[in-house]
Amino acid sequence: MCGRFAITLPTDAMAQLFAAAPANDLPQVPNYNICPTDPVHVIRSDGTQRSLLSMRWGFIPHWYKTPADGPLLINARAETIAEKPAFRSACRERRCVMLASGFYEWTKDTEGNRLPWYITRRDTAPLAFAAVWQDWDKGDNPLRTCAIVTTGANATMSKIHHRMPVVLEPEQLSLWLGEEGKGAARLMQAAPEDKLQMHRVDRAVNSNRAAGPELIEPFD
């Protein structure tokens, strides 16, 4: 599961790093507390040109009559994505990459209090989450929506949660984005355990209204 994350990289840096042409309506950065239904930074490719776009985090299947017509689909399980009616077409034809600096996960103490953790790459590079997208146009305001692909946790992540996002390496992006033909399914697995690191952060981030760089600072 991935239900909250942060992005701190400037827009021009994201565009340059991922060789993508930026759109004009990208979300403001930095954002230390990105929540479901917020606009997020997404890389998409038409096979020859990559674009850095804004999409709504929360995939809306084409049969939903309203955005709230069913469950909020922020994650898609790698194990069943090719079978689920909501995602099976997208995983073949509409794959994308969601960008993050780090993401949050929670454990509980003996009293049931939610204790937040912030997870990043050890090499401090941005996280590139495997994702899928869907255009929804049933309402007055058409939406371009997306969901993160998740898989079983690696040994590092399993200390705090049994699921994790599929984190792509730079050399895997072309295959996931459809620039190198078929075979993207083999990328839907947990990152090696030495790729990620984590630290406790203040419980302030438990509120979806919290903001500011202090949310990702280590907390003892």
PDB file of C-alpha atoms in Angstrom:
ATOM      1  CA  MET A   1       0.000   0.000   0.000  1.00  0.00           C
ATOM      2  CA  CYS A   2       1.088   3.532  -0.659  1.00  0.00           C
ATOM      3  CA  GLY A   3      -1.317   6.170   0.604  1.00  0.00           C
ATOM      4  CA  ARG A   4       0.750   9.312   1.043  1.00  0.00           C
ATOM      5  CA  PHE A   5       4.019  10.675  -0.376  1.00  0.00           C
ATOM      6  CA  ALA A   6       6.157  13.762  -0.909  1.00  0.00           C
ATOM      7  CA  ILE A   7       7.791  15.466  -3.897  1.00  0.00           C
ATOM      8  CA  THR A   8      10.547  18.016  -3.394  1.00  0.00           C
ATOM      9  CA  LEU A   9      12.320  18.048  -6.764  1.00  0.00           C
ATOM     10  CA  PRO A  10      11.832  21.233  -8.855  1.00  0.00           C
ATOM     11  CA  THR A  11       9.753  20.801 -11.989  1.00  0.00           C
ATOM     12  CA  ASP A  12      12.568  21.657 -14.383  1.00  0.00           C
ATOM     13  CA  ALA A  13      14.840  19.143 -12.658  1.00  0.00           C
ATOM     14  CA  MET A  14      12.207  16.411 -13.020  1.00  0.00           C
ATOM     15  CA  ALA A  15      11.763  17.201 -16.693  1.00  0.00           C
ATOM     16  CA  GLN A  16      15.502  17.137 -17.347  1.00  0.00           C
ATOM     17  CA  LEU A  17      16.206  14.031 -15.280  1.00  0.00           C
ATOM     18  CA  PHE A  18      13.501  11.988 -17.018  1.00  0.00           C
ATOM     19  CA  ALA A  19      13.942  13.552 -20.480  1.00  0.00           C
ATOM     20  CA  ALA A  20      10.312  14.684 -20.563  1.00  0.00           C
ATOM     21  CA  ALA A  21       8.616  17.784 -21.925  1.00  0.00           C
ATOM     22  CA  PRO A  22       6.778  19.519 -19.040  1.00  0.00           C
ATOM     23  CA  ALA A  23       3.121  20.522 -19.296  1.00  0.00           C
ATOM     24  CA  ASN A  24       1.947  23.972 -18.217  1.00  0.00           C
ATOM     25  CA  ASP A  25      -0.435  22.839 -15.464  1.00  0.00           C
ATOM     26  CA  LEU A  26       1.876  20.844 -13.221  1.00  0.00           C
ATOM     27  CA  PRO A  27       1.257  20.703  -9.451  1.00  0.00           C
ATOM     28  CA  GLN A  28       3.165  23.092  -7.236  1.00  0.00           C
ATOM     29  CA  VAL A  29       6.357  21.828  -5.610  1.00  0.00           C
ATOM     30  CA  PRO A  30       7.567  21.113  -3.044  1.00  0.00           C
ATOM     31  CA  ASN A  31       4.663  19.219  -1.498  1.00  0.00           C
ATOM     32  CA  TYR A  32       5.465  17.202   1.612  1.00  0.00           C
ATOM     33  CA  ASN A  33       2.039  15.635   2.063  1.00  0.00           C
ATOM     34  CA  ILE A  34       0.465  14.435  -1.191  1.00  0.00           C
ATOM     35  CA  CYS A  35      -2.840  12.687  -0.524  1.00  0.00           C
ATOM     36  CA  PRO A  36      -5.252  10.620  -2.630  1.00  0.00           C
ATOM     37  CA  THR A  37      -7.220  12.718  -5.184  1.00  0.00           C
ATOM     38  CA  ASP A  38      -4.414  15.339  -5.238  1.00  0.00           C
ATOM     39  CA  PRO A  39      -2.761  16.181  -8.581  1.00  0.00           C
ATOM     40  CA  VAL A  40       0.573  14.385  -9.016  1.00  0.00           C
ATOM     41  CA  HIS A  41       3.563  14.447 -11.376  1.00  0.00           C
ATOM     42  CA  VAL A  42       3.462  11.678 -13.965  1.00  0.00           C
ATOM     43  CA  ILE A  43       5.744  10.660 -16.842  1.00  0.00           C
ATOM     44  CA  ARG A  44       3.989   9.297 -19.924  1.00  0.00           C
ATOM     45  CA  SER A  45       5.367   8.346 -23.345  1.00  0.00           C
ATOM     46  CA  ASP A  46       3.835   8.100 -26.809  1.00  0.00           C
ATOM     47  CA  GLY A  47       6.702   5.854 -27.886  1.00  0.00           C
ATOM     48  CA  THR A  48       8.966   8.629 -29.125  1.00  0.00           C
ATOM     49  CA  GLN A  49       8.390  11.583 -26.775  1.00  0.00           C
ATOM     50  CA  ARG A  50       8.021  11.627 -22.988  1.00  0.00           C
ATOM     51  CA  SER A  51       5.763  14.146 -21.278  1.00  0.00           C
ATOM     52  CA  LEU A  52       5.662  15.319 -17.665  1.00  0.00           C
ATOM     53  CA  LEU A  53       1.969  15.696 -16.875  1.00  0.00           C
ATOM     54  CA  SER A  54      -0.445  16.340 -14.043  1.00  0.00           C
ATOM     55  CA  MET A  55      -2.919  13.572 -13.173  1.00  0.00           C
ATOM     56  CA  ARG A  56      -5.382  12.969 -10.355  1.00  0.00           C
ATOM     57  CA  TRP A  57      -4.145  10.322  -7.942  1.00  0.00           C
ATOM     58  CA  GLY A  58      -7.088   7.956  -7.797  1.00  0.00           C
ATOM     59  CA  PHE A  59      -7.861   5.844 -10.858  1.00  0.00           C
ATOM     60  CA  ILE A  60     -11.455   6.167 -12.122  1.00  0.00           C
ATOM     61  CA  PRO A  61     -12.666   3.232 -14.275  1.00  0.00           C
ATOM     62  CA  HIS A  62     -14.524   4.238 -17.408  1.00  0.00           C
ATOM     63  CA  TRP A  63     -17.844   2.835 -16.149  1.00  0.00           C
ATOM     64  CA  TYR A  64     -17.985   5.084 -13.054  1.00  0.00           C
ATOM     65  CA  LYS A  65     -20.804   7.605 -13.532  1.00  0.00           C
ATOM     66  CA  THR A  66     -19.202   9.951 -10.989  1.00  0.00           C
ATOM     67  CA  PRO A  67     -15.694   9.984  -9.459  1.00  0.00           C
ATOM     68  CA  ALA A  68     -17.247   8.667  -6.225  1.00  0.00           C
ATOM     69  CA  ASP A  69     -19.265   5.892  -7.890  1.00  0.00           C
ATOM     70  CA  GLY A  70     -17.064   3.185  -6.394  1.00  0.00           C
ATOM     71  CA  PRO A  71     -13.929   2.579  -4.309  1.00  0.00           C
ATOM     72  CA  LEU A  72     -11.084   5.082  -4.501  1.00  0.00           C
ATOM     73  CA  LEU A  73      -8.442   3.182  -6.500  1.00  0.00           C
ATOM     74  CA  ILE A  74      -5.101   4.696  -5.535  1.00  0.00           C
ATOM     75  CA  ASN A  75      -3.171   1.407  -5.810  1.00  0.00           C
ATOM     76  CA  ALA A  76      -3.263  -1.535  -8.217  1.00  0.00           C
ATOM     77  CA  ARG A  77      -1.935  -4.899  -7.051  1.00  0.00           C
ATOM     78  CA  ALA A  78       0.746  -6.301  -9.373  1.00  0.00           C
ATOM     79  CA  GLU A  79      -0.489  -9.846  -8.748  1.00  0.00           C
ATOM     80  CA  THR A  80      -3.976  -9.151 -10.141  1.00  0.00           C
ATOM     81  CA  ILE A  81      -3.642  -6.018 -12.285  1.00  0.00           C
ATOM     82  CA  ALA A  82      -3.868  -7.973 -15.549  1.00  0.00           C
ATOM     83  CA  GLU A  83      -7.131  -9.615 -14.444  1.00  0.00           C
ATOM     84  CA  LYS A  84      -9.085  -6.859 -12.693  1.00  0.00           C
ATOM     85  CA  PRO A  85     -11.613  -5.174 -15.023  1.00  0.00           C
ATOM     86  CA  ALA A  86     -10.618  -1.732 -13.733  1.00  0.00           C
ATOM     87  CA  PHE A  87      -6.940  -2.137 -14.627  1.00  0.00           C
ATOM     88  CA  ARG A  88      -6.406  -4.887 -17.208  1.00  0.00           C
ATOM     89  CA  SER A  89      -6.628  -2.609 -20.253  1.00  0.00           C
ATOM     90  CA  ALA A  90      -4.512   0.094 -18.621  1.00  0.00           C
ATOM     91  CA  CYS A  91      -1.717  -2.310 -17.686  1.00  0.00           C
ATOM     92  CA  ARG A  92      -1.384  -3.258 -21.361  1.00  0.00           C
ATOM     93  CA  GLU A  93      -1.920   0.127 -23.001  1.00  0.00           C
ATOM     94  CA  ARG A  94      -1.685   2.970 -20.471  1.00  0.00           C
ATOM     95  CA  ARG A  95       1.354   2.593 -18.259  1.00  0.00           C
ATOM     96  CA  CYS A  96       3.041   5.617 -16.737  1.00  0.00           C
ATOM     97  CA  VAL A  97       5.477   6.574 -13.972  1.00  0.00           C
ATOM     98  CA  MET A  98       4.552   8.575 -10.882  1.00  0.00           C
ATOM     99  CA  LEU A  99       7.354  10.609  -9.339  1.00  0.00           C
ATOM    100  CA  ALA A 100       8.090  11.029  -5.628  1.00  0.00           C
ATOM    101  CA  SER A 101      10.940  11.972  -3.327  1.00  0.00           C
ATOM    102  CA  GLY A 102       9.716   9.619  -0.622  1.00  0.00           C
ATOM    103  CA  PHE A 103       6.554   7.972   0.684  1.00  0.00           C
ATOM    104  CA  TYR A 104       4.973   7.399   4.067  1.00  0.00           C
ATOM    105  CA  GLU A 105       3.924   4.217   5.777  1.00  0.00           C
ATOM    106  CA  TRP A 106       2.592   3.557   9.278  1.00  0.00           C
ATOM    107  CA  THR A 107       3.053   1.123  12.140  1.00  0.00           C
ATOM    108  CA  LYS A 108       1.236   1.087  15.484  1.00  0.00           C
ATOM    109  CA  ASP A 109       2.579   1.132  19.019  1.00  0.00           C
ATOM    110  CA  THR A 110       1.230  -0.964  21.878  1.00  0.00           C
ATOM    111  CA  GLU A 111      -1.483   1.616  22.545  1.00  0.00           C
ATOM    112  CA  GLY A 112      -2.683   1.646  18.941  1.00  0.00           C
ATOM    113  CA  ASN A 113      -1.175   5.009  18.015  1.00  0.00           C
ATOM    114  CA  ARG A 114      -0.238   5.374  14.327  1.00  0.00           C
ATOM    115  CA  LEU A 115       3.509   5.924  13.945  1.00  0.00           C
ATOM    116  CA  PRO A 116       4.584   7.340  10.549  1.00  0.00           C
ATOM    117  CA  TRP A 117       7.747   6.388   8.650  1.00  0.00           C
ATOM    118  CA  TYR A 118       9.279   8.133   5.639  1.00  0.00           C
ATOM    119  CA  ILE A 119      10.871   5.900   2.982  1.00  0.00           C
ATOM    120  CA  THR A 120      13.371   7.080   0.350  1.00  0.00           C
ATOM    121  CA  ARG A 121      16.018   5.669  -1.942  1.00  0.00           C
ATOM    122  CA  ARG A 122      19.400   5.192  -0.298  1.00  0.00           C
ATOM    123  CA  ASP A 123      21.085   7.013  -3.182  1.00  0.00           C
ATOM    124  CA  THR A 124      18.709  10.013  -2.660  1.00  0.00           C
ATOM    125  CA  ALA A 125      17.499   9.803  -6.286  1.00  0.00           C
ATOM    126  CA  PRO A 126      13.788  10.375  -6.964  1.00  0.00           C
ATOM    127  CA  LEU A 127      11.457   7.411  -6.719  1.00  0.00           C
ATOM    128  CA  ALA A 128       9.841   6.317  -9.979  1.00  0.00           C
ATOM    129  CA  PHE A 129       6.686   4.347  -9.173  1.00  0.00           C
ATOM    130  CA  ALA A 130       5.221   2.037 -11.800  1.00  0.00           C
ATOM    131  CA  ALA A 131       1.684   3.287 -12.437  1.00  0.00           C
ATOM    132  CA  VAL A 132      -1.273   3.095 -14.812  1.00  0.00           C
ATOM    133  CA  TRP A 133      -3.594   5.853 -16.046  1.00  0.00           C
ATOM    134  CA  GLN A 134      -7.135   6.318 -17.279  1.00  0.00           C
ATOM    135  CA  ASP A 135      -9.062   9.220 -18.810  1.00  0.00           C
ATOM    136  CA  TRP A 136     -12.538   9.675 -17.297  1.00  0.00           C
ATOM    137  CA  ASP A 137     -14.932  11.927 -19.200  1.00  0.00           C
ATOM    138  CA  LYS A 138     -18.399  11.188 -17.843  1.00  0.00           C
ATOM    139  CA  GLY A 139     -18.709  14.488 -15.954  1.00  0.00           C
ATOM    140  CA  ASP A 140     -18.552  18.191 -16.731  1.00  0.00           C
ATOM    141  CA  ASN A 141     -14.836  18.204 -15.910  1.00  0.00           C
ATOM    142  CA  PRO A 142     -12.907  15.369 -17.612  1.00  0.00           C
ATOM    143  CA  LEU A 143     -10.189  13.872 -15.450  1.00  0.00           C
ATOM    144  CA  ARG A 144      -6.916  12.130 -16.218  1.00  0.00           C
ATOM    145  CA  THR A 145      -6.373   9.689 -13.360  1.00  0.00           C
ATOM    146  CA  CYS A 146      -3.741   7.233 -12.184  1.00  0.00           C
ATOM    147  CA  ALA A 147      -2.888   4.545  -9.642  1.00  0.00           C
ATOM    148  CA  ILE A 148       0.399   3.212  -8.254  1.00  0.00           C
ATOM    149  CA  VAL A 149       1.278  -0.441  -8.884  1.00  0.00           C
ATOM    150  CA  THR A 150       2.127  -2.225  -5.628  1.00  0.00           C
ATOM    151  CA  THR A 151       3.653  -5.583  -4.796  1.00  0.00           C
ATOM    152  CA  GLY A 152       4.684  -7.637  -1.773  1.00  0.00           C
ATOM    153  CA  ALA A 153       7.212  -5.890   0.462  1.00  0.00           C
ATOM    154  CA  ASN A 154      10.907  -6.674   0.379  1.00  0.00           C
ATOM    155  CA  ALA A 155      12.804  -7.511   3.578  1.00  0.00           C
ATOM    156  CA  THR A 156      13.405  -3.852   4.406  1.00  0.00           C
ATOM    157  CA  MET A 157       9.816  -2.722   3.946  1.00  0.00           C
ATOM    158  CA  SER A 158       8.260  -5.796   5.555  1.00  0.00           C
ATOM    159  CA  LYS A 159       9.436  -4.502   8.940  1.00  0.00           C
ATOM    160  CA  ILE A 160       6.693  -1.879   8.748  1.00  0.00           C
ATOM    161  CA  HIS A 161       4.240  -3.028   6.032  1.00  0.00           C
ATOM    162  CA  HIS A 162       3.496  -6.081   3.892  1.00  0.00           C
ATOM    163  CA  ARG A 163       3.074  -4.092   0.645  1.00  0.00           C
ATOM    164  CA  MET A 164       5.155  -1.510  -1.220  1.00  0.00           C
ATOM    165  CA  PRO A 165       5.110   0.435  -4.502  1.00  0.00           C
ATOM    166  CA  VAL A 166       6.891  -1.039  -7.510  1.00  0.00           C
ATOM    167  CA  VAL A 167       9.995   1.168  -7.727  1.00  0.00           C
ATOM    168  CA  LEU A 168      11.565   1.305 -11.184  1.00  0.00           C
ATOM    169  CA  GLU A 169      15.259   1.804 -11.899  1.00  0.00           C
ATOM    170  CA  PRO A 170      16.263   4.356 -14.597  1.00  0.00           C
ATOM    171  CA  GLU A 171      17.134   1.618 -17.076  1.00  0.00           C
ATOM    172  CA  GLN A 172      13.664   0.057 -16.640  1.00  0.00           C
ATOM    173  CA  LEU A 173      11.626   3.139 -17.504  1.00  0.00           C
ATOM    174  CA  SER A 174      11.677   2.633 -21.275  1.00  0.00           C
ATOM    175  CA  LEU A 175      10.255  -0.871 -20.984  1.00  0.00           C
ATOM    176  CA  TRP A 176       7.545   0.156 -18.520  1.00  0.00           C
ATOM    177  CA  LEU A 177       6.554   3.163 -20.641  1.00  0.00           C
ATOM    178  CA  GLY A 178       6.198   1.016 -23.753  1.00  0.00           C
ATOM    179  CA  GLU A 179       9.206   2.409 -25.568  1.00  0.00           C
ATOM    180  CA  GLU A 180      10.912  -0.995 -25.817  1.00  0.00           C
ATOM    181  CA  GLY A 181       8.077  -3.308 -26.794  1.00  0.00           C
ATOM    182  CA  LYS A 182       6.671  -6.057 -24.580  1.00  0.00           C
ATOM    183  CA  GLY A 183       7.858  -7.552 -21.316  1.00  0.00           C
ATOM    184  CA  ALA A 184       6.877  -4.901 -18.756  1.00  0.00           C
ATOM    185  CA  ALA A 185       5.157  -7.489 -16.545  1.00  0.00           C
ATOM    186  CA  ARG A 186       8.500  -8.770 -15.300  1.00  0.00           C
ATOM    187  CA  LEU A 187       9.223  -5.373 -13.750  1.00  0.00           C
ATOM    188  CA  MET A 188       6.346  -5.685 -11.279  1.00  0.00           C
ATOM    189  CA  GLN A 189       8.340  -6.938  -8.320  1.00  0.00           C
ATOM    190  CA  ALA A 190       9.804  -5.561  -5.110  1.00  0.00           C
ATOM    191  CA  ALA A 191      12.940  -3.451  -5.287  1.00  0.00           C
ATOM    192  CA  PRO A 192      16.103  -5.030  -3.840  1.00  0.00           C
ATOM    193  CA  GLU A 193      16.149  -4.467  -0.092  1.00  0.00           C
ATOM    194  CA  ASP A 194      19.321  -2.366  -0.225  1.00  0.00           C
ATOM    195  CA  LYS A 195      17.665   0.257  -2.473  1.00  0.00           C
ATOM    196  CA  LEU A 196      15.497   1.845   0.210  1.00  0.00           C
ATOM    197  CA  GLN A 197      15.950   3.389   3.625  1.00  0.00           C
ATOM    198  CA  MET A 198      13.472   4.683   6.203  1.00  0.00           C
ATOM    199  CA  HIS A 199      13.183   6.763   9.336  1.00  0.00           C
ATOM    200  CA  ARG A 200      10.464   7.707  11.787  1.00  0.00           C
ATOM    201  CA  VAL A 201       8.848  11.106  11.357  1.00  0.00           C
ATOM    202  CA  ASP A 202       6.586  13.185  13.567  1.00  0.00           C
ATOM    203  CA  ARG A 203       2.940  12.188  13.917  1.00  0.00           C
ATOM    204  CA  ALA A 204       1.953  15.564  12.505  1.00  0.00           C
ATOM    205  CA  VAL A 205       1.853  13.926   9.079  1.00  0.00           C
ATOM    206  CA  ASN A 206      -1.053  11.769  10.268  1.00  0.00           C
ATOM    207  CA  SER A 207      -3.209  14.763   9.334  1.00  0.00           C
ATOM    208  CA  ASN A 208      -3.830  15.187   5.625  1.00  0.00           C
ATOM    209  CA  ARG A 209      -3.806  18.951   6.224  1.00  0.00           C
ATOM    210  CA  ALA A 210      -0.241  18.999   7.560  1.00  0.00           C
ATOM    211  CA  ALA A 211       2.380  20.770   5.442  1.00  0.00           C
ATOM    212  CA  GLY A 212       6.019  21.818   5.497  1.00  0.00           C
ATOM    213  CA  PRO A 213       9.504  20.283   5.287  1.00  0.00           C
ATOM    214  CA  GLU A 214       9.442  19.322   8.970  1.00  0.00           C
ATOM    215  CA  LEU A 215       7.121  16.441   8.024  1.00  0.00           C
ATOM    216  CA  ILE A 216      10.011  14.446   6.539  1.00  0.00           C
ATOM    217  CA  GLU A 217      12.588  15.245   9.242  1.00  0.00           C
ATOM    218  CA  PRO A 218      13.797  12.317  11.399  1.00  0.00           C
ATOM    219  CA  PHE A 219      11.943  11.948  14.689  1.00  0.00           C
ATOM    220  CA  ASP A 220      13.286   9.987  17.663  1.00  0.00           C
TER     221      ASP A 220
END
